[in-house]
CSV table of C-alpha atoms in Angstrom, one decimal:
chain,number,residue,atom,x,y,z
A,1,MET,CA,3.5,-35.4,-4.3
A,2,PRO,CA,-0.2,-36.1,-3.6
A,3,LYS,CA,-2.7,-35.3,-6.3
A,4,ASP,CA,-4.4,-32.7,-4.1
A,5,ALA,CA,-2.4,-30.8,-1.6
A,6,PRO,CA,-4.5,-30.4,1.5
A,7,VAL,CA,-5.5,-27.1,3.1
A,8,ASN,CA,-2.4,-25.9,5.0
A,9,THR,CA,-3.7,-26.8,8.4
A,10,GLY,CA,-0.2,-27.8,9.6
A,11,ALA,CA,1.3,-24.3,9.3
A,12,TRP,CA,0.8,-23.7,13.1
A,13,PRO,CA,2.0,-26.6,15.3
A,14,ASP,CA,-0.1,-27.7,18.2
A,15,GLU,CA,2.8,-28.0,20.7
A,16,VAL,CA,4.7,-24.8,21.3
A,17,PRO,CA,6.7,-23.9,24.4
A,18,MET,CA,5.0,-21.7,26.9
A,19,GLY,CA,5.3,-17.9,26.6
A,20,PRO,CA,4.6,-15.4,23.8
A,21,ARG,CA,5.1,-17.9,21.0
A,22,ARG,CA,2.6,-20.3,22.6
A,23,ARG,CA,0.0,-17.5,23.0
A,24,VAL,CA,0.5,-16.4,19.4
A,25,SER,CA,0.4,-19.9,18.1
A,26,GLU,CA,-2.9,-20.6,19.9
A,27,MET,CA,-4.3,-17.4,18.5
A,28,GLN,CA,-3.3,-18.3,15.0
A,29,ALA,CA,-4.7,-21.8,15.3
A,30,LYS,CA,-8.1,-20.5,16.4
A,31,LEU,CA,-8.3,-17.9,13.6
A,32,HIS,CA,-7.3,-20.5,11.0
A,33,ARG,CA,-9.9,-23.0,12.3
A,34,TRP,CA,-12.7,-20.4,12.3
A,35,ALA,CA,-11.8,-19.2,8.8
A,36,ALA,CA,-11.7,-22.7,7.5
A,37,ALA,CA,-15.1,-23.6,9.1
A,38,ASP,CA,-16.9,-20.6,7.6
A,39,ALA,CA,-15.7,-19.3,4.2
A,40,GLY,CA,-18.0,-16.3,4.4
A,41,ARG,CA,-16.9,-15.1,7.9
A,42,ARG,CA,-15.6,-11.6,8.2
A,43,PHE,CA,-13.4,-11.1,11.2
A,44,ASP,CA,-13.8,-8.1,13.6
A,45,ASP,CA,-11.8,-7.1,16.6
A,46,LEU,CA,-8.5,-8.3,15.1
A,47,PHE,CA,-6.6,-5.2,16.0
A,48,ASN,CA,-6.3,-6.2,19.6
A,49,PHE,CA,-4.3,-9.2,18.5
A,50,VAL,CA,-2.1,-7.0,16.3
A,51,HIS,CA,-0.9,-4.8,19.2
A,52,ASP,CA,-1.0,-7.5,21.8
A,53,PRO,CA,2.4,-7.5,23.6
A,54,ALA,CA,2.9,-11.2,22.9
A,55,THR,CA,2.3,-10.6,19.2
A,56,LEU,CA,4.8,-7.7,19.1
A,57,ILE,CA,7.4,-9.8,20.9
A,58,VAL,CA,7.2,-12.6,18.4
A,59,ALA,CA,7.1,-10.1,15.6
A,60,PHE,CA,10.3,-8.4,16.8
A,61,ASP,CA,12.0,-11.8,17.1
A,62,ARG,CA,11.2,-12.6,13.5
A,63,VAL,CA,12.5,-9.2,12.3
A,64,ALA,CA,15.6,-9.6,14.4
A,65,GLY,CA,16.2,-13.1,12.9
A,66,ASN,CA,16.0,-11.9,9.3
A,67,THR,CA,19.2,-11.3,7.3
A,68,GLY,CA,18.0,-7.7,6.7
A,69,SER,CA,18.1,-6.8,10.4
A,70,ARG,CA,21.4,-5.0,9.8
A,71,THR,CA,19.9,-2.8,7.1
A,72,PRO,CA,18.4,0.5,8.3
A,73,GLY,CA,15.2,2.2,7.0
A,74,VAL,CA,14.8,5.9,6.4
A,75,ASP,CA,15.3,6.6,10.2
A,76,GLY,CA,18.8,5.1,10.1
A,77,LEU,CA,18.1,2.5,12.9
A,78,THR,CA,19.0,-1.2,12.7
A,79,VAL,CA,17.8,-3.9,15.0
A,80,ALA,CA,21.1,-3.7,16.8
A,81,ASP,CA,20.6,0.0,17.3
A,82,VAL,CA,17.2,-0.7,18.9
A,83,GLU,CA,18.6,-3.4,21.2
A,84,GLU,CA,21.6,-1.3,22.3
A,85,ARG,CA,20.3,2.3,22.3
A,86,ILE,CA,16.6,2.0,23.1
A,87,GLY,CA,16.1,-1.5,24.6
A,88,VAL,CA,13.6,-4.0,23.2
A,89,PRO,CA,11.1,-3.8,26.1
A,90,GLY,CA,10.9,0.0,25.9
A,91,PHE,CA,10.8,0.0,22.1
A,92,LEU,CA,7.9,-2.5,22.0
A,93,ASP,CA,6.0,-0.7,24.8
A,94,ASP,CA,6.2,2.5,22.8
A,95,LEU,CA,5.0,0.7,19.7
A,96,HIS,CA,2.1,-0.9,21.6
A,97,ALA,CA,1.1,2.5,23.0
A,98,GLN,CA,1.1,4.1,19.5
A,99,LEU,CA,-0.9,1.3,18.0
A,100,LYS,CA,-3.4,1.3,20.8
A,101,ALA,CA,-3.8,5.1,20.7
A,102,GLY,CA,-4.1,5.2,16.9
A,103,THR,CA,-1.1,7.4,16.5
A,104,PHE,CA,1.2,5.0,14.7
A,105,ARG,CA,2.1,6.1,11.2
A,106,PRO,CA,4.4,4.1,8.9
A,107,LEU,CA,7.3,5.9,7.3
A,108,PRO,CA,8.3,5.7,3.6
A,109,VAL,CA,10.4,2.7,2.6
A,110,ARG,CA,14.0,3.3,1.6
A,111,GLU,CA,14.6,2.4,-2.0
A,112,ARG,CA,17.5,0.1,-2.8
A,113,THR,CA,18.2,-1.3,-6.3
A,114,ILE,CA,20.0,-4.6,-6.9
A,115,PRO,CA,21.0,-6.1,-10.2
A,116,LYS,CA,18.9,-8.8,-11.9
A,117,ALA,CA,19.8,-11.2,-14.6
A,118,GLY,CA,19.8,-9.6,-18.0
A,119,GLY,CA,21.1,-6.3,-16.8
A,120,LYS,CA,17.9,-5.1,-15.3
A,121,LEU,CA,17.5,-3.8,-11.7
A,122,ARG,CA,15.2,-5.0,-9.0
A,123,ARG,CA,13.8,-2.2,-6.7
A,124,LEU,CA,13.6,-3.2,-3.0
A,125,GLY,CA,11.7,-1.2,-0.3
A,126,ILE,CA,13.4,-1.2,3.1
A,127,ALA,CA,11.1,-0.3,5.9
A,128,THR,CA,12.1,1.0,9.3
A,129,VAL,CA,12.5,-1.5,12.1
A,130,ALA,CA,9.3,-0.3,13.8
A,131,ASP,CA,7.4,-0.7,10.6
A,132,ARG,CA,8.8,-4.1,10.0
A,133,VAL,CA,7.7,-5.2,13.5
A,134,VAL,CA,4.1,-3.9,12.9
A,135,GLN,CA,4.0,-5.6,9.5
A,136,ALA,CA,5.2,-8.8,11.1
A,137,ALA,CA,2.4,-8.5,13.7
A,138,LEU,CA,-0.2,-8.0,11.0
A,139,LYS,CA,1.1,-11.0,9.1
A,140,LEU,CA,0.9,-13.2,12.2
A,141,VAL,CA,-2.8,-12.2,12.5
A,142,LEU,CA,-3.9,-12.1,8.9
A,143,GLU,CA,-2.0,-15.1,7.4
A,144,PRO,CA,-3.9,-17.9,9.3
A,145,ILE,CA,-7.2,-16.4,8.0
A,146,PHE,CA,-6.2,-16.1,4.4
A,147,GLU,CA,-4.3,-19.5,4.4
A,148,ALA,CA,-7.8,-21.1,4.8
A,149,ASP,CA,-8.8,-19.5,1.5
A,150,PHE,CA,-5.8,-20.0,-0.7
A,151,GLU,CA,-6.0,-22.8,-3.3
A,152,PRO,CA,-4.1,-26.0,-2.6
A,153,VAL,CA,-2.3,-25.5,-5.9
A,154,SER,CA,-0.7,-22.3,-4.7
A,155,TYR,CA,2.8,-22.7,-3.3
A,156,GLY,CA,4.7,-19.4,-3.4
A,157,PHE,CA,5.4,-17.4,-0.2
A,158,ARG,CA,3.3,-19.8,2.0
A,159,PRO,CA,4.1,-21.5,5.3
A,160,ARG,CA,5.7,-24.9,4.8
A,161,ARG,CA,5.3,-24.6,1.0
A,162,ARG,CA,7.7,-23.7,-1.7
A,163,ALA,CA,8.1,-23.5,-5.5
A,164,HIS,CA,9.9,-26.9,-5.4
A,165,ASP,CA,6.5,-28.4,-4.3
A,166,ALA,CA,4.9,-27.1,-7.5
A,167,ILE,CA,7.7,-28.6,-9.6
A,168,ALA,CA,7.2,-31.9,-7.8
A,169,GLU,CA,3.5,-31.8,-8.7
A,170,ILE,CA,4.3,-31.0,-12.3
A,171,HIS,CA,6.5,-34.1,-12.3
A,172,TYR,CA,3.7,-36.1,-10.8
A,173,PHE,CA,1.2,-35.2,-13.5
A,174,GLY,CA,3.9,-35.5,-16.2
A,175,THR,CA,4.0,-39.2,-15.5
A,176,ARG,CA,0.2,-39.5,-15.9
A,177,ALA,CA,-0.5,-38.5,-19.5
A,178,TYR,CA,-0.2,-34.7,-19.0
A,179,ARG,CA,2.3,-33.1,-21.4
A,180,TRP,CA,1.9,-29.4,-21.6
A,181,VAL,CA,3.0,-26.8,-19.1
A,182,LEU,CA,2.3,-23.1,-19.5
A,183,ASP,CA,5.0,-20.9,-17.9
A,184,ALA,CA,4.0,-17.3,-17.6
A,185,ASP,CA,5.9,-14.4,-15.9
A,186,ILE,CA,4.0,-11.4,-14.5
A,187,GLU,CA,6.1,-8.3,-15.2
A,188,ALA,CA,6.8,-6.1,-12.2
A,189,ALA,CA,4.3,-8.1,-10.3
A,190,PHE,CA,4.8,-6.5,-6.9
A,191,ASP,CA,4.8,-3.0,-8.4
A,192,ASN,CA,1.5,-3.4,-10.2
A,193,VAL,CA,-0.8,-4.7,-7.5
A,194,SER,CA,-4.0,-2.7,-7.6
A,195,HIS,CA,-4.7,-1.2,-4.1
A,196,PRO,CA,-8.5,-0.9,-4.5
A,197,ALA,CA,-8.8,-4.5,-5.8
A,198,LEU,CA,-6.5,-5.8,-3.1
A,199,MET,CA,-8.4,-4.0,-0.3
A,200,ASP,CA,-11.7,-5.4,-1.6
A,201,ARG,CA,-10.3,-8.9,-1.2
A,202,ILE,CA,-9.1,-8.2,2.3
A,203,ARG,CA,-12.5,-6.7,3.2
A,204,ALA,CA,-14.1,-9.9,2.2
A,205,ARG,CA,-12.5,-11.5,5.2
A,206,VAL,CA,-11.6,-8.6,7.5
A,207,LYS,CA,-14.2,-6.3,9.1
A,208,ASP,CA,-12.0,-4.5,11.6
A,209,LYS,CA,-11.6,-1.0,10.2
A,210,ARG,CA,-8.4,-0.4,12.3
A,211,VAL,CA,-6.7,-3.3,10.6
A,212,LEU,CA,-7.9,-2.3,7.2
A,213,ALA,CA,-6.6,1.3,7.8
A,214,LEU,CA,-3.2,0.0,8.9
A,215,VAL,CA,-2.8,-2.2,5.8
A,216,LYS,CA,-3.8,0.7,3.6
A,217,ALA,CA,-1.4,3.0,5.5
A,218,PHE,CA,1.5,0.7,4.6
A,219,LEU,CA,0.4,0.5,1.0
A,220,LYS,CA,0.3,4.3,0.8
A,221,ALA,CA,3.5,5.0,2.9
A,222,GLY,CA,5.5,6.1,-0.1
A,223,ILE,CA,9.1,5.6,-1.2
A,224,LEU,CA,12.3,7.6,-0.5
A,225,THR,CA,14.3,7.0,-3.7
A,226,GLU,CA,18.0,6.6,-3.9
A,227,LEU,CA,18.2,10.2,-5.1
A,228,GLY,CA,16.5,11.4,-1.9
A,229,GLU,CA,13.2,12.1,-3.6
A,230,HIS,CA,9.8,11.1,-2.1
A,231,ARG,CA,7.5,9.2,-4.4
A,232,ASN,CA,3.9,8.4,-3.7
A,233,THR,CA,2.7,4.8,-4.0
A,234,HIS,CA,-0.5,4.5,-5.9
A,235,THR,CA,-0.1,0.8,-6.8
A,236,GLY,CA,2.0,-2.1,-5.7
A,237,THR,CA,3.6,-3.3,-2.5
A,238,PRO,CA,7.4,-3.0,-1.8
A,239,GLN,CA,9.5,-6.0,-2.6
A,240,GLY,CA,11.4,-6.9,0.6
A,241,GLY,CA,8.6,-5.9,2.9
A,242,ILE,CA,7.6,-8.5,5.5
A,243,LEU,CA,3.9,-8.1,4.7
A,244,SER,CA,4.3,-7.9,0.9
A,245,PRO,CA,4.4,-11.7,0.2
A,246,LEU,CA,1.0,-12.2,1.9
A,247,ILE,CA,-0.4,-9.1,0.2
A,248,PHE,CA,0.8,-10.4,-3.1
A,249,ASN,CA,-0.8,-13.8,-2.5
A,250,ILE,CA,-4.1,-12.3,-1.5
A,251,ALA,CA,-4.1,-10.3,-4.7
A,252,MET,CA,-3.0,-13.2,-6.9
A,253,SER,CA,-5.6,-15.6,-5.3
A,254,ALA,CA,-8.1,-14.2,-7.8
A,255,LEU,CA,-5.9,-15.6,-10.6
A,256,ASP,CA,-5.7,-19.0,-8.8
A,257,GLU,CA,-9.5,-19.1,-8.4
A,258,HIS,CA,-10.3,-18.1,-12.0
A,259,PRO,CA,-9.8,-21.4,-13.8
A,260,GLN,CA,-11.5,-23.5,-11.2
A,261,PRO,CA,-14.9,-22.1,-10.2
A,262,THR,CA,-15.9,-25.5,-8.8
A,263,ARG,CA,-13.8,-28.0,-6.8
A,264,ALA,CA,-14.3,-30.8,-9.3
A,265,PRO,CA,-12.0,-33.8,-8.8
A,266,PRO,CA,-9.1,-34.0,-11.3
A,267,PRO,CA,-9.8,-36.2,-14.4
A,268,GLN,CA,-8.5,-39.8,-14.2
A,269,GLY,CA,-8.6,-40.9,-17.8
A,270,PRO,CA,-6.7,-39.7,-20.9
A,271,ALA,CA,-9.9,-38.6,-22.7
A,272,GLU,CA,-10.5,-35.8,-20.2
A,273,LEU,CA,-9.0,-32.4,-20.1
A,274,ALA,CA,-7.6,-30.8,-17.0
A,275,HIS,CA,-6.6,-27.3,-16.0
A,276,ARG,CA,-4.4,-27.3,-12.8
A,277,PRO,CA,-2.8,-24.0,-12.1
A,278,LEU,CA,0.4,-24.4,-10.1
A,279,ARG,CA,1.9,-21.3,-8.6
A,280,GLY,CA,5.4,-20.7,-7.1
A,281,ARG,CA,6.6,-17.1,-6.6
A,282,PHE,CA,5.5,-15.3,-9.8
A,283,ARG,CA,4.7,-18.3,-11.9
A,284,ARG,CA,1.6,-20.1,-13.0
A,285,ALA,CA,1.8,-23.5,-14.6
A,286,ARG,CA,-1.1,-25.3,-16.2
A,287,ALA,CA,-1.0,-29.0,-17.2
A,288,ARG,CA,-2.9,-30.0,-20.3
A,289,HIS,CA,-3.8,-33.3,-22.0
A,290,PRO,CA,-1.5,-34.1,-25.0
A,291,ARG,CA,-4.3,-34.2,-27.6
A,292,ARG,CA,-5.3,-30.7,-26.7
A,293,ARG,CA,-3.6,-28.3,-29.1
A,294,ALA,CA,-1.4,-25.9,-27.2
A,295,HIS,CA,1.5,-23.7,-27.9
A,296,PRO,CA,4.0,-23.3,-25.1
A,297,ALA,CA,5.1,-19.8,-24.8
A,298,ARG,CA,6.6,-17.4,-22.3
A,299,ARG,CA,5.8,-13.7,-22.3
A,300,ASP,CA,5.7,-10.8,-19.9
A,301,HIS,CA,2.2,-9.3,-19.4
Protein backbone atom coordinates (compact mmCIF):
# COMPACT_ATOMS: atom_id res chain seq x y z
CA MET A 1 0.00 0.00 0.00
CA PRO A 2 1.54 3.40 -0.87
CA LYS A 3 2.33 5.84 1.92
CA ASP A 4 -0.15 8.37 0.58
CA ALA A 5 -3.21 7.11 -1.24
CA PRO A 6 -3.90 9.54 -4.12
CA VAL A 7 -7.06 11.51 -4.65
CA ASN A 8 -9.60 9.11 -6.07
CA THR A 9 -9.38 10.30 -9.66
CA GLY A 10 -9.81 6.80 -11.06
CA ALA A 11 -13.33 6.32 -9.77
CA TRP A 12 -14.81 7.24 -13.15
CA PRO A 13 -13.15 5.47 -16.10
CA ASP A 14 -12.41 7.41 -19.27
CA GLU A 15 -13.64 4.74 -21.66
CA VAL A 16 -17.32 3.86 -21.25
CA PRO A 17 -19.63 2.42 -23.96
CA MET A 18 -21.87 4.89 -25.76
CA GLY A 19 -25.31 5.60 -24.31
CA PRO A 20 -26.61 6.81 -20.93
CA ARG A 21 -23.64 5.37 -19.00
CA ARG A 22 -21.21 7.24 -21.23
CA ARG A 23 -23.12 10.51 -20.80
CA VAL A 24 -23.24 10.12 -17.02
CA SER A 25 -19.57 9.09 -16.82
CA GLU A 26 -18.51 12.18 -18.76
CA MET A 27 -20.64 14.37 -16.50
CA GLN A 28 -19.06 12.83 -13.40
CA ALA A 29 -15.54 13.22 -14.75
CA LYS A 30 -16.13 16.93 -15.42
CA LEU A 31 -17.63 17.57 -11.98
CA HIS A 32 -14.77 15.76 -10.28
CA ARG A 33 -12.16 17.62 -12.31
CA TRP A 34 -13.72 21.01 -11.57
CA ALA A 35 -14.06 20.20 -7.85
CA ALA A 36 -10.45 19.04 -7.59
CA ALA A 37 -9.19 22.13 -9.41
CA ASP A 38 -10.98 24.59 -7.11
CA ALA A 39 -11.51 23.58 -3.47
CA GLY A 40 -13.68 26.64 -2.86
CA ARG A 41 -16.00 26.21 -5.80
CA ARG A 42 -19.73 25.98 -5.06
CA PHE A 43 -21.69 24.19 -7.76
CA ASP A 44 -24.92 25.60 -9.12
CA ASP A 45 -27.31 24.21 -11.74
CA LEU A 46 -26.76 20.61 -10.65
CA PHE A 47 -30.44 19.78 -10.52
CA ASN A 48 -30.61 19.46 -14.31
CA PHE A 49 -28.07 16.65 -14.06
CA VAL A 50 -30.15 14.91 -11.37
CA HIS A 51 -33.33 14.68 -13.44
CA ASP A 52 -31.57 14.19 -16.77
CA PRO A 53 -33.07 11.08 -18.45
CA ALA A 54 -29.62 9.50 -18.82
CA THR A 55 -28.95 9.93 -15.09
CA LEU A 56 -32.30 8.38 -14.19
CA ILE A 57 -31.69 5.41 -16.51
CA VAL A 58 -28.30 4.69 -14.94
CA ALA A 59 -29.77 5.23 -11.47
CA PHE A 60 -32.59 2.75 -12.13
CA ASP A 61 -30.12 0.17 -13.44
CA ARG A 62 -28.14 0.47 -10.20
CA VAL A 63 -31.25 0.11 -8.07
CA ALA A 64 -32.39 -2.89 -10.11
CA GLY A 65 -28.96 -4.49 -9.72
CA ASN A 66 -28.98 -4.26 -5.92
CA THR A 67 -29.89 -7.29 -3.83
CA GLY A 68 -32.61 -5.22 -2.17
CA SER A 69 -34.50 -4.77 -5.44
CA ARG A 70 -36.94 -7.48 -4.33
CA THR A 71 -37.76 -5.62 -1.12
CA PRO A 72 -40.67 -3.14 -1.28
CA GLY A 73 -40.94 0.22 0.44
CA VAL A 74 -44.06 1.66 2.05
CA ASP A 75 -45.90 1.64 -1.30
CA GLY A 76 -45.48 -2.12 -1.65
CA LEU A 77 -43.74 -1.95 -5.05
CA THR A 78 -40.59 -3.87 -5.94
CA VAL A 79 -38.38 -3.31 -8.97
CA ALA A 80 -40.04 -6.30 -10.64
CA ASP A 81 -43.44 -4.70 -10.07
CA VAL A 82 -42.25 -1.51 -11.76
CA GLU A 83 -40.88 -3.45 -14.72
CA GLU A 84 -43.96 -5.65 -15.16
CA ARG A 85 -46.88 -3.41 -14.16
CA ILE A 86 -45.75 0.11 -15.05
CA GLY A 87 -42.86 -0.29 -17.46
CA VAL A 88 -39.47 1.30 -16.88
CA PRO A 89 -39.74 4.02 -19.59
CA GLY A 90 -43.08 5.28 -18.29
CA PHE A 91 -41.90 5.04 -14.67
CA LEU A 92 -38.79 7.13 -15.39
CA ASP A 93 -40.70 9.63 -17.54
CA ASP A 94 -43.10 10.25 -14.66
CA LEU A 95 -40.21 10.59 -12.20
CA HIS A 96 -38.45 13.02 -14.53
CA ALA A 97 -41.64 15.12 -14.86
CA GLN A 98 -42.15 15.23 -11.08
CA LEU A 99 -38.57 16.29 -10.43
CA LYS A 100 -38.58 18.92 -13.14
CA ALA A 101 -41.92 20.36 -11.97
CA GLY A 102 -40.83 20.36 -8.32
CA THR A 103 -43.69 18.09 -7.24
CA PHE A 104 -41.59 15.07 -6.22
CA ARG A 105 -41.87 14.24 -2.51
CA PRO A 106 -40.04 11.30 -0.92
CA LEU A 107 -42.12 8.89 1.17
CA PRO A 108 -41.15 7.62 4.64
CA VAL A 109 -38.79 4.67 4.72
CA ARG A 110 -40.09 1.31 5.92
CA GLU A 111 -38.35 0.21 9.07
CA ARG A 112 -36.93 -3.28 9.24
CA THR A 113 -34.83 -4.65 12.10
CA ILE A 114 -32.18 -7.33 11.69
CA PRO A 115 -30.14 -8.99 14.47
CA LYS A 116 -26.62 -7.83 15.26
CA ALA A 117 -23.84 -9.58 17.13
CA GLY A 118 -24.38 -9.44 20.88
CA GLY A 119 -28.14 -9.67 20.67
CA LYS A 120 -28.74 -6.09 19.57
CA LEU A 121 -30.82 -5.05 16.57
CA ARG A 122 -29.85 -2.97 13.56
CA ARG A 123 -32.58 -0.72 12.17
CA LEU A 124 -32.70 -0.46 8.39
CA GLY A 125 -34.76 2.04 6.42
CA ILE A 126 -36.17 0.70 3.14
CA ALA A 127 -37.15 3.44 0.69
CA THR A 128 -39.61 3.08 -2.17
CA VAL A 129 -38.23 2.19 -5.59
CA ALA A 130 -38.92 5.74 -6.85
CA ASP A 131 -37.07 7.25 -3.87
CA ARG A 132 -34.16 4.85 -4.38
CA VAL A 133 -33.84 5.90 -8.01
CA VAL A 134 -33.80 9.61 -7.10
CA GLN A 135 -31.28 8.94 -4.33
CA ALA A 136 -29.09 7.06 -6.80
CA ALA A 137 -29.36 9.99 -9.23
CA LEU A 138 -28.33 12.41 -6.48
CA LYS A 139 -25.40 10.20 -5.61
CA LEU A 140 -24.25 10.05 -9.23
CA VAL A 141 -24.09 13.85 -9.28
CA LEU A 142 -22.82 14.65 -5.77
CA GLU A 143 -20.27 11.87 -5.25
CA PRO A 144 -17.68 13.08 -7.82
CA ILE A 145 -17.74 16.55 -6.21
CA PHE A 146 -17.20 15.39 -2.64
CA GLU A 147 -14.74 12.67 -3.64
CA ALA A 148 -12.38 15.52 -4.52
CA ASP A 149 -12.55 16.71 -0.90
CA PHE A 150 -12.35 13.48 1.06
CA GLU A 151 -9.03 12.74 2.72
CA PRO A 152 -6.83 10.09 1.11
CA VAL A 153 -6.87 8.16 4.40
CA SER A 154 -10.66 7.68 4.23
CA TYR A 155 -11.68 4.29 2.85
CA GLY A 156 -15.23 3.40 3.88
CA PHE A 157 -18.13 3.56 1.39
CA ARG A 158 -16.00 5.05 -1.41
CA PRO A 159 -15.58 4.08 -5.08
CA ARG A 160 -12.78 1.57 -5.56
CA ARG A 161 -11.87 1.73 -1.87
CA ARG A 162 -12.66 -0.55 1.01
CA ALA A 163 -11.87 -1.16 4.67
CA HIS A 164 -9.27 -3.77 3.67
CA ASP A 165 -7.22 -0.96 2.13
CA ALA A 166 -7.10 0.76 5.53
CA ILE A 167 -5.93 -2.50 7.10
CA ALA A 168 -3.22 -2.79 4.44
CA GLU A 169 -1.98 0.71 5.27
CA ILE A 170 -1.92 -0.14 8.97
CA HIS A 171 0.24 -3.16 8.11
CA TYR A 172 2.46 -0.91 6.00
CA PHE A 173 3.12 1.52 8.86
CA GLY A 174 3.37 -1.37 11.33
CA THR A 175 6.59 -2.40 9.59
CA ARG A 176 8.00 1.14 9.83
CA ALA A 177 8.31 1.81 13.57
CA TYR A 178 4.64 2.55 14.23
CA ARG A 179 3.18 0.45 17.04
CA TRP A 180 -0.08 1.88 18.35
CA VAL A 181 -3.49 1.72 16.66
CA LEU A 182 -6.54 3.40 18.16
CA ASP A 183 -9.75 1.52 17.32
CA ALA A 184 -12.88 3.55 18.07
CA ASP A 185 -16.49 2.72 17.29
CA ILE A 186 -19.15 5.42 16.85
CA GLU A 187 -22.36 4.26 18.50
CA ALA A 188 -25.43 4.41 16.21
CA ALA A 189 -23.38 6.46 13.77
CA PHE A 190 -25.98 6.69 11.00
CA ASP A 191 -28.77 7.49 13.46
CA ASN A 192 -26.98 10.43 15.06
CA VAL A 193 -25.84 12.48 12.08
CA SER A 194 -26.74 16.12 12.73
CA HIS A 195 -28.90 17.47 9.89
CA PRO A 196 -27.89 21.15 10.33
CA ALA A 197 -24.16 20.33 10.49
CA LEU A 198 -24.46 18.00 7.51
CA MET A 199 -26.33 20.55 5.39
CA ASP A 200 -23.71 23.18 6.22
CA ARG A 201 -21.00 20.92 4.82
CA ILE A 202 -23.04 20.20 1.70
CA ARG A 203 -23.72 23.93 1.17
CA ALA A 204 -19.98 24.55 1.22
CA ARG A 205 -19.87 22.78 -2.15
CA VAL A 206 -23.44 22.92 -3.49
CA LYS A 207 -25.18 26.19 -4.28
CA ASP A 208 -28.18 24.75 -6.15
CA LYS A 209 -31.15 25.24 -3.81
CA ARG A 210 -33.18 22.55 -5.55
CA VAL A 211 -30.53 19.93 -4.85
CA LEU A 212 -30.18 21.10 -1.26
CA ALA A 213 -33.95 20.94 -0.79
CA LEU A 214 -34.07 17.43 -2.24
CA VAL A 215 -31.33 16.15 0.07
CA LYS A 216 -33.07 17.73 3.06
CA ALA A 217 -36.41 16.22 1.99
CA PHE A 218 -34.88 12.73 2.14
CA LEU A 219 -33.40 13.44 5.57
CA LYS A 220 -36.78 14.58 6.87
CA ALA A 221 -38.93 11.94 5.11
CA GLY A 222 -39.61 10.05 8.32
CA ILE A 223 -39.93 6.38 9.19
CA LEU A 224 -42.85 3.95 9.15
CA THR A 225 -42.02 1.65 12.06
CA GLU A 226 -42.66 -2.09 12.13
CA LEU A 227 -45.63 -1.30 14.38
CA GLY A 228 -47.14 0.88 11.66
CA GLU A 229 -46.40 4.16 13.44
CA HIS A 230 -44.94 7.21 11.71
CA ARG A 231 -41.83 8.65 13.31
CA ASN A 232 -40.24 11.96 12.33
CA THR A 233 -36.52 12.03 11.61
CA HIS A 234 -34.80 14.94 13.35
CA THR A 235 -31.32 13.39 13.11
CA GLY A 236 -29.60 10.66 11.17
CA THR A 237 -29.85 9.05 7.76
CA PRO A 238 -31.38 5.59 7.23
CA GLN A 239 -29.07 2.61 7.11
CA GLY A 240 -29.69 0.81 3.86
CA GLY A 241 -30.40 3.99 1.89
CA ILE A 242 -28.52 4.43 -1.36
CA LEU A 243 -27.57 8.01 -0.53
CA SER A 244 -26.80 7.32 3.14
CA PRO A 245 -23.15 6.17 2.76
CA LEU A 246 -22.24 9.36 0.90
CA ILE A 247 -24.19 11.45 3.43
CA PHE A 248 -22.34 9.71 6.25
CA ASN A 249 -18.94 10.28 4.62
CA ILE A 250 -19.69 13.97 4.12
CA ALA A 251 -20.58 14.27 7.81
CA MET A 252 -17.58 12.24 8.97
CA SER A 253 -15.13 14.14 6.76
CA ALA A 254 -15.01 16.75 9.54
CA LEU A 255 -13.49 14.08 11.78
CA ASP A 256 -10.97 13.08 9.10
CA GLU A 257 -9.88 16.68 8.62
CA HIS A 258 -9.57 17.49 12.33
CA PRO A 259 -6.18 15.87 13.13
CA GLN A 260 -4.50 17.14 9.97
CA PRO A 261 -5.05 20.89 9.43
CA THR A 262 -2.11 20.95 7.04
CA ARG A 263 -0.97 18.49 4.41
CA ALA A 264 2.47 17.95 5.95
CA PRO A 265 4.35 14.89 4.66
CA PRO A 266 4.42 11.89 7.02
CA PRO A 267 7.51 11.67 9.29
CA GLN A 268 10.34 9.51 8.06
CA GLY A 269 12.38 8.97 11.24
CA PRO A 270 11.64 7.22 14.56
CA ALA A 271 12.09 10.47 16.51
CA GLU A 272 9.03 12.05 14.94
CA LEU A 273 5.40 11.56 15.92
CA ALA A 274 2.68 10.88 13.37
CA HIS A 275 -1.08 10.98 13.48
CA ARG A 276 -2.58 9.20 10.48
CA PRO A 277 -6.33 8.58 10.75
CA LEU A 278 -7.45 5.56 8.75
CA ARG A 279 -11.17 5.14 8.24
CA GLY A 280 -13.17 2.15 7.06
CA ARG A 281 -16.90 2.00 7.64
CA PHE A 282 -17.36 3.27 11.24
CA ARG A 283 -13.76 3.02 12.34
CA ARG A 284 -10.90 5.44 12.79
CA ALA A 285 -7.42 4.13 13.35
CA ARG A 286 -4.44 6.26 14.30
CA ALA A 287 -0.83 5.10 14.15
CA ARG A 288 1.53 6.36 16.82
CA HIS A 289 5.24 6.16 17.54
CA PRO A 290 6.19 3.50 20.13
CA ARG A 291 7.83 5.97 22.53
CA ARG A 292 4.66 8.02 22.77
CA ARG A 293 2.64 6.86 25.78
CA ALA A 294 -0.71 5.61 24.66
CA HIS A 295 -3.36 3.31 26.05
CA PRO A 296 -5.24 1.32 23.43
CA ALA A 297 -8.91 1.23 24.19
CA ARG A 298 -12.24 0.64 22.54
CA ARG A 299 -15.29 2.50 23.62
CA ASP A 300 -18.61 3.61 22.23
CA HIS A 301 -19.18 7.36 22.11
